[in-house]
Amino acid sequence: MLYFWVIIAYLVVLIGVGAYRAKFVRTQDDFMVAGRKLSAKVLVGTLLATWIGSGSIIAGAGLAYDKGFPALWFDAGVWAALIILFLIAPRARRFGQYTVPDILEVRYNKYARLLGTIVTIIAYTAIVSYQFRAGGMVLNLITGISVEQGIIITAVFVIGYTVLAGLISVVYTDVVNGVIMTIGLLIALPFLFSNAGGWSGMIERLPETHFQ
């Protein structure tokens, strides 16, 4: 029952953050791109929560358990993307558009925008769907409701606080999520390390290939 109320408190905090930030939305720029004036700290927080989701925490941990240190390559694409983003972000900003397909149309033509839109829809349908499913599985574990009901509740909640204030709402709830994930992982790590028997215990139990 404690876990249930913790989840409720967490959801209320996120809705509260979204509702508070809604007061700062006055233009389309505010809603779509947070007024183009986010600080570096806030950007780090939202990128942390966006990229380190259920896939990284659950699938990434499973892959590390199965493959060992080679699983570090799981996130190699993210590091490459950060370097590319650093190089192209100033030019992309000068276009003054809201989405990647918008930029593609300005830079190339309407067909590039169409292709970009199709790719974005396919990619984010997959990404968002497994995030919703992860939320549904957590609610199933804590409350006993079906995974499908949990998915619906998660989807309604996320869409709700996004509609409240657009990107401003998403960004600042991401900051909250990023802080919670970081603290949670830091607290969990010593317990996981201890249960595994420490570094020596892991070396004894896991194949040598895991450490190559």
mmCIF file of C-alpha atoms in Angstrom:
data_model
loop_
_atom_site.group_PDB
_atom_site.id
_atom_site.type_symbol
_atom_site.label_atom_id
_atom_site.label_comp_id
_atom_site.label_asym_id
_atom_site.label_seq_id
_atom_site.Cartn_x
_atom_site.Cartn_y
_atom_site.Cartn_z
ATOM 1 C CA MET A 1 0.000 0.000 0.000
ATOM 2 C CA LEU A 2 2.933 2.316 0.712
ATOM 3 C CA TYR A 3 4.156 1.932 -2.874
ATOM 4 C CA PHE A 4 0.705 2.873 -4.159
ATOM 5 C CA TRP A 5 0.669 6.153 -2.224
ATOM 6 C CA VAL A 6 4.235 6.914 -3.267
ATOM 7 C CA ILE A 7 3.175 6.543 -6.918
ATOM 8 C CA ILE A 8 0.124 8.768 -6.313
ATOM 9 C CA ALA A 9 2.308 11.430 -4.665
ATOM 10 C CA TYR A 10 4.745 11.228 -7.564
ATOM 11 C CA LEU A 11 1.963 11.703 -10.126
ATOM 12 C CA VAL A 12 0.492 14.628 -8.182
ATOM 13 C CA VAL A 13 3.908 16.327 -8.084
ATOM 14 C CA LEU A 14 4.312 15.958 -11.854
ATOM 15 C CA ILE A 15 0.819 17.316 -12.535
ATOM 16 C CA GLY A 16 1.563 20.189 -10.160
ATOM 17 C CA VAL A 17 4.792 21.022 -11.991
ATOM 18 C CA GLY A 18 2.959 20.954 -15.326
ATOM 19 C CA ALA A 19 0.115 23.115 -14.041
ATOM 20 C CA TYR A 20 2.528 25.647 -12.540
ATOM 21 C CA ARG A 21 4.557 25.905 -15.727
ATOM 22 C CA ALA A 22 1.369 26.412 -17.755
ATOM 23 C CA LYS A 23 1.300 29.974 -16.388
ATOM 24 C CA PHE A 24 4.399 30.786 -18.411
ATOM 25 C CA VAL A 25 2.933 29.744 -21.760
ATOM 26 C CA ARG A 26 1.940 32.864 -23.680
ATOM 27 C CA THR A 27 2.994 32.185 -27.258
ATOM 28 C CA GLN A 28 3.253 29.299 -29.696
ATOM 29 C CA ASP A 29 7.030 29.384 -29.204
ATOM 30 C CA ASP A 30 6.532 28.888 -25.456
ATOM 31 C CA PHE A 31 4.312 25.861 -26.023
ATOM 32 C CA MET A 32 6.268 24.232 -28.850
ATOM 33 C CA VAL A 33 9.907 24.944 -27.959
ATOM 34 C CA ALA A 34 9.761 26.395 -24.412
ATOM 35 C CA GLY A 35 10.399 29.879 -25.752
ATOM 36 C CA ARG A 36 13.843 28.790 -26.999
ATOM 37 C CA LYS A 37 15.340 29.918 -23.688
ATOM 38 C CA LEU A 38 16.055 26.839 -21.577
ATOM 39 C CA SER A 39 19.159 26.895 -19.393
ATOM 40 C CA ALA A 40 21.947 24.328 -19.724
ATOM 41 C CA LYS A 41 20.968 22.702 -16.397
ATOM 42 C CA VAL A 42 17.377 22.235 -17.479
ATOM 43 C CA LEU A 43 18.476 20.854 -20.839
ATOM 44 C CA VAL A 44 20.720 18.309 -19.117
ATOM 45 C CA GLY A 45 17.805 17.265 -16.891
ATOM 46 C CA THR A 46 15.376 16.773 -19.752
ATOM 47 C CA LEU A 47 17.933 14.915 -21.880
ATOM 48 C CA LEU A 48 18.722 12.645 -18.923
ATOM 49 C CA ALA A 49 15.067 11.746 -18.392
ATOM 50 C CA THR A 50 14.379 11.452 -22.130
ATOM 51 C CA TRP A 51 17.250 9.153 -23.006
ATOM 52 C CA ILE A 52 17.432 7.115 -19.797
ATOM 53 C CA GLY A 53 14.004 5.524 -19.723
ATOM 54 C CA SER A 54 12.676 2.010 -19.244
ATOM 55 C CA GLY A 55 14.714 0.777 -22.209
ATOM 56 C CA SER A 56 18.028 1.926 -20.740
ATOM 57 C CA ILE A 57 17.310 0.950 -17.134
ATOM 58 C CA ILE A 58 15.601 -2.407 -17.672
ATOM 59 C CA ALA A 59 16.781 -3.592 -21.093
ATOM 60 C CA GLY A 60 20.224 -2.056 -20.637
ATOM 61 C CA ALA A 61 20.669 -3.752 -17.251
ATOM 62 C CA GLY A 62 19.496 -7.062 -18.705
ATOM 63 C CA LEU A 63 21.903 -6.736 -21.608
ATOM 64 C CA ALA A 64 24.780 -5.935 -19.222
ATOM 65 C CA TYR A 65 23.937 -9.011 -17.137
ATOM 66 C CA ASP A 66 23.839 -11.172 -20.260
ATOM 67 C CA LYS A 67 26.827 -9.728 -22.165
ATOM 68 C CA GLY A 68 29.018 -7.948 -19.604
ATOM 69 C CA PHE A 69 31.143 -4.905 -20.443
ATOM 70 C CA PRO A 70 30.455 -5.187 -24.210
ATOM 71 C CA ALA A 71 26.920 -4.004 -23.339
ATOM 72 C CA LEU A 72 28.434 -0.520 -22.959
ATOM 73 C CA TRP A 73 28.108 -0.312 -26.740
ATOM 74 C CA PHE A 74 24.326 -0.293 -26.173
ATOM 75 C CA ASP A 75 24.487 3.489 -25.689
ATOM 76 C CA ALA A 76 27.209 4.212 -28.229
ATOM 77 C CA GLY A 77 24.619 5.722 -30.567
ATOM 78 C CA VAL A 78 23.651 8.258 -27.911
ATOM 79 C CA TRP A 79 27.230 9.523 -27.575
ATOM 80 C CA ALA A 80 27.551 9.774 -31.327
ATOM 81 C CA ALA A 81 24.241 11.662 -31.459
ATOM 82 C CA LEU A 82 25.442 14.127 -28.814
ATOM 83 C CA ILE A 83 28.523 14.949 -30.864
ATOM 84 C CA ILE A 84 26.464 15.407 -34.038
ATOM 85 C CA LEU A 85 23.891 17.494 -32.137
ATOM 86 C CA PHE A 86 26.637 19.744 -30.775
ATOM 87 C CA LEU A 87 27.816 20.393 -34.322
ATOM 88 C CA ILE A 88 24.462 21.000 -36.007
ATOM 89 C CA ALA A 89 22.413 22.618 -33.195
ATOM 90 C CA PRO A 90 23.507 26.226 -33.923
ATOM 91 C CA ARG A 91 22.583 25.866 -37.598
ATOM 92 C CA ALA A 92 19.282 24.145 -36.781
ATOM 93 C CA ARG A 93 18.385 26.940 -34.361
ATOM 94 C CA ARG A 94 18.840 29.561 -37.084
ATOM 95 C CA PHE A 95 16.035 27.961 -39.098
ATOM 96 C CA GLY A 96 13.583 29.012 -36.385
ATOM 97 C CA GLN A 97 11.350 25.963 -36.901
ATOM 98 C CA TYR A 98 9.596 23.681 -34.425
ATOM 99 C CA THR A 99 10.285 20.152 -35.661
ATOM 100 C CA VAL A 100 12.883 18.229 -37.642
ATOM 101 C CA PRO A 101 10.479 17.764 -40.593
ATOM 102 C CA ASP A 102 9.933 21.565 -40.611
ATOM 103 C CA ILE A 103 13.683 22.091 -40.909
ATOM 104 C CA LEU A 104 13.947 19.507 -43.676
ATOM 105 C CA GLU A 105 11.290 21.335 -45.704
ATOM 106 C CA VAL A 106 13.024 24.704 -45.325
ATOM 107 C CA ARG A 107 16.436 23.232 -46.115
ATOM 108 C CA TYR A 108 15.339 20.893 -48.929
ATOM 109 C CA ASN A 109 11.690 20.512 -50.035
ATOM 110 C CA LYS A 110 8.247 19.240 -49.062
ATOM 111 C CA TYR A 111 9.163 15.655 -49.935
ATOM 112 C CA ALA A 112 12.004 15.720 -47.404
ATOM 113 C CA ARG A 113 9.500 16.930 -44.837
ATOM 114 C CA LEU A 114 7.127 14.090 -45.708
ATOM 115 C CA LEU A 115 9.896 11.523 -45.355
ATOM 116 C CA GLY A 116 11.028 13.053 -42.057
ATOM 117 C CA THR A 117 7.452 13.004 -40.765
ATOM 118 C CA ILE A 118 6.977 9.335 -41.633
ATOM 119 C CA VAL A 119 10.258 8.327 -39.998
ATOM 120 C CA THR A 120 9.467 10.380 -36.882
ATOM 121 C CA ILE A 121 5.980 8.884 -36.515
ATOM 122 C CA ILE A 122 7.253 5.309 -36.884
ATOM 123 C CA ALA A 123 10.193 5.830 -34.514
ATOM 124 C CA TYR A 124 8.290 7.590 -31.757
ATOM 125 C CA THR A 125 5.270 5.319 -31.956
ATOM 126 C CA ALA A 126 7.635 2.481 -31.039
ATOM 127 C CA ILE A 127 9.514 4.473 -28.389
ATOM 128 C CA VAL A 128 6.434 5.898 -26.683
ATOM 129 C CA SER A 129 4.567 2.587 -26.785
ATOM 130 C CA TYR A 130 7.175 0.686 -24.784
ATOM 131 C CA GLN A 131 7.432 3.558 -22.295
ATOM 132 C CA PHE A 132 3.663 3.389 -21.788
ATOM 133 C CA ARG A 133 3.911 -0.379 -21.429
ATOM 134 C CA ALA A 134 6.634 -0.014 -18.797
ATOM 135 C CA GLY A 135 4.347 2.360 -16.860
ATOM 136 C CA GLY A 136 1.516 -0.138 -17.187
ATOM 137 C CA MET A 137 3.707 -2.925 -15.833
ATOM 138 C CA VAL A 138 4.719 -0.811 -12.818
ATOM 139 C CA LEU A 139 1.074 -0.013 -12.027
ATOM 140 C CA ASN A 140 0.200 -3.695 -12.476
ATOM 141 C CA LEU A 141 2.913 -4.685 -10.006
ATOM 142 C CA ILE A 142 1.893 -2.093 -7.405
ATOM 143 C CA THR A 143 -1.903 -1.986 -7.677
ATOM 144 C CA GLY A 144 -2.830 -5.326 -9.241
ATOM 145 C CA ILE A 145 -4.712 -3.771 -12.154
ATOM 146 C CA SER A 146 -4.127 -5.288 -15.579
ATOM 147 C CA VAL A 147 -1.147 -4.152 -17.643
ATOM 148 C CA GLU A 148 -3.546 -2.877 -20.320
ATOM 149 C CA GLN A 149 -5.375 -0.675 -17.787
ATOM 150 C CA GLY A 150 -2.023 0.558 -16.498
ATOM 151 C CA ILE A 151 -0.965 1.482 -20.041
ATOM 152 C CA ILE A 152 -4.157 3.522 -20.524
ATOM 153 C CA ILE A 153 -3.692 5.334 -17.201
ATOM 154 C CA THR A 154 -0.039 6.074 -18.004
ATOM 155 C CA ALA A 155 -0.891 7.356 -21.479
ATOM 156 C CA VAL A 156 -3.704 9.603 -20.224
ATOM 157 C CA PHE A 157 -1.473 11.002 -17.489
ATOM 158 C CA VAL A 158 1.491 11.746 -19.782
ATOM 159 C CA ILE A 159 -0.674 13.253 -22.507
ATOM 160 C CA GLY A 160 -2.491 15.309 -19.863
ATOM 161 C CA TYR A 161 0.546 17.052 -18.404
ATOM 162 C CA THR A 162 1.966 17.545 -21.897
ATOM 163 C CA VAL A 163 -1.191 19.317 -23.056
ATOM 164 C CA LEU A 164 -1.082 21.576 -19.993
ATOM 165 C CA ALA A 165 1.958 23.541 -21.127
ATOM 166 C CA GLY A 166 3.610 21.796 -24.053
ATOM 167 C CA LEU A 167 7.389 21.511 -24.020
ATOM 168 C CA ILE A 168 7.719 23.692 -20.913
ATOM 169 C CA SER A 169 5.653 21.147 -18.975
ATOM 170 C CA VAL A 170 7.565 18.202 -20.422
ATOM 171 C CA VAL A 171 10.979 19.721 -19.763
ATOM 172 C CA TYR A 172 10.402 20.571 -16.104
ATOM 173 C CA THR A 173 8.669 17.285 -15.299
ATOM 174 C CA ASP A 174 11.676 15.649 -16.976
ATOM 175 C CA VAL A 175 13.948 17.504 -14.550
ATOM 176 C CA VAL A 176 11.949 16.072 -11.630
ATOM 177 C CA ASN A 177 12.083 12.610 -13.183
ATOM 178 C CA GLY A 178 15.812 12.923 -13.816
ATOM 179 C CA VAL A 179 16.498 13.829 -10.188
ATOM 180 C CA ILE A 180 14.325 10.948 -8.931
ATOM 181 C CA MET A 181 15.992 8.427 -11.266
ATOM 182 C CA THR A 182 19.484 9.573 -10.325
ATOM 183 C CA ILE A 183 18.791 9.419 -6.579
ATOM 184 C CA GLY A 184 17.008 6.074 -6.941
ATOM 185 C CA LEU A 185 19.865 4.506 -8.884
ATOM 186 C CA LEU A 186 22.465 5.844 -6.436
ATOM 187 C CA ILE A 187 20.498 4.377 -3.517
ATOM 188 C CA ALA A 188 19.926 1.043 -5.266
ATOM 189 C CA LEU A 189 23.505 0.552 -6.465
ATOM 190 C CA PRO A 190 25.090 -0.325 -3.064
ATOM 191 C CA PHE A 191 22.309 -2.848 -2.353
ATOM 192 C CA LEU A 192 22.697 -4.463 -5.770
ATOM 193 C CA PHE A 193 26.466 -4.565 -5.383
ATOM 194 C CA SER A 194 26.136 -6.140 -1.928
ATOM 195 C CA ASN A 195 23.622 -8.754 -3.057
ATOM 196 C CA ALA A 196 25.955 -9.735 -5.885
ATOM 197 C CA GLY A 197 28.703 -10.479 -3.357
ATOM 198 C CA GLY A 198 30.763 -7.415 -4.183
ATOM 199 C CA TRP A 199 33.241 -7.119 -7.019
ATOM 200 C CA SER A 200 34.970 -10.400 -6.152
ATOM 201 C CA GLY A 201 31.625 -12.200 -6.014
ATOM 202 C CA MET A 202 30.679 -10.949 -9.475
ATOM 203 C CA ILE A 203 34.030 -12.020 -10.914
ATOM 204 C CA GLU A 204 33.562 -15.524 -9.500
ATOM 205 C CA ARG A 205 29.982 -15.950 -10.732
ATOM 206 C CA LEU A 206 30.168 -14.397 -14.194
ATOM 207 C CA PRO A 207 31.998 -15.722 -17.270
ATOM 208 C CA GLU A 208 35.393 -14.206 -18.054
ATOM 209 C CA THR A 209 34.011 -12.837 -21.339
ATOM 210 C CA HIS A 210 31.828 -10.421 -19.347
ATOM 211 C CA PHE A 211 34.938 -8.474 -18.321
ATOM 212 C CA GLN A 212 36.632 -8.234 -21.714
#
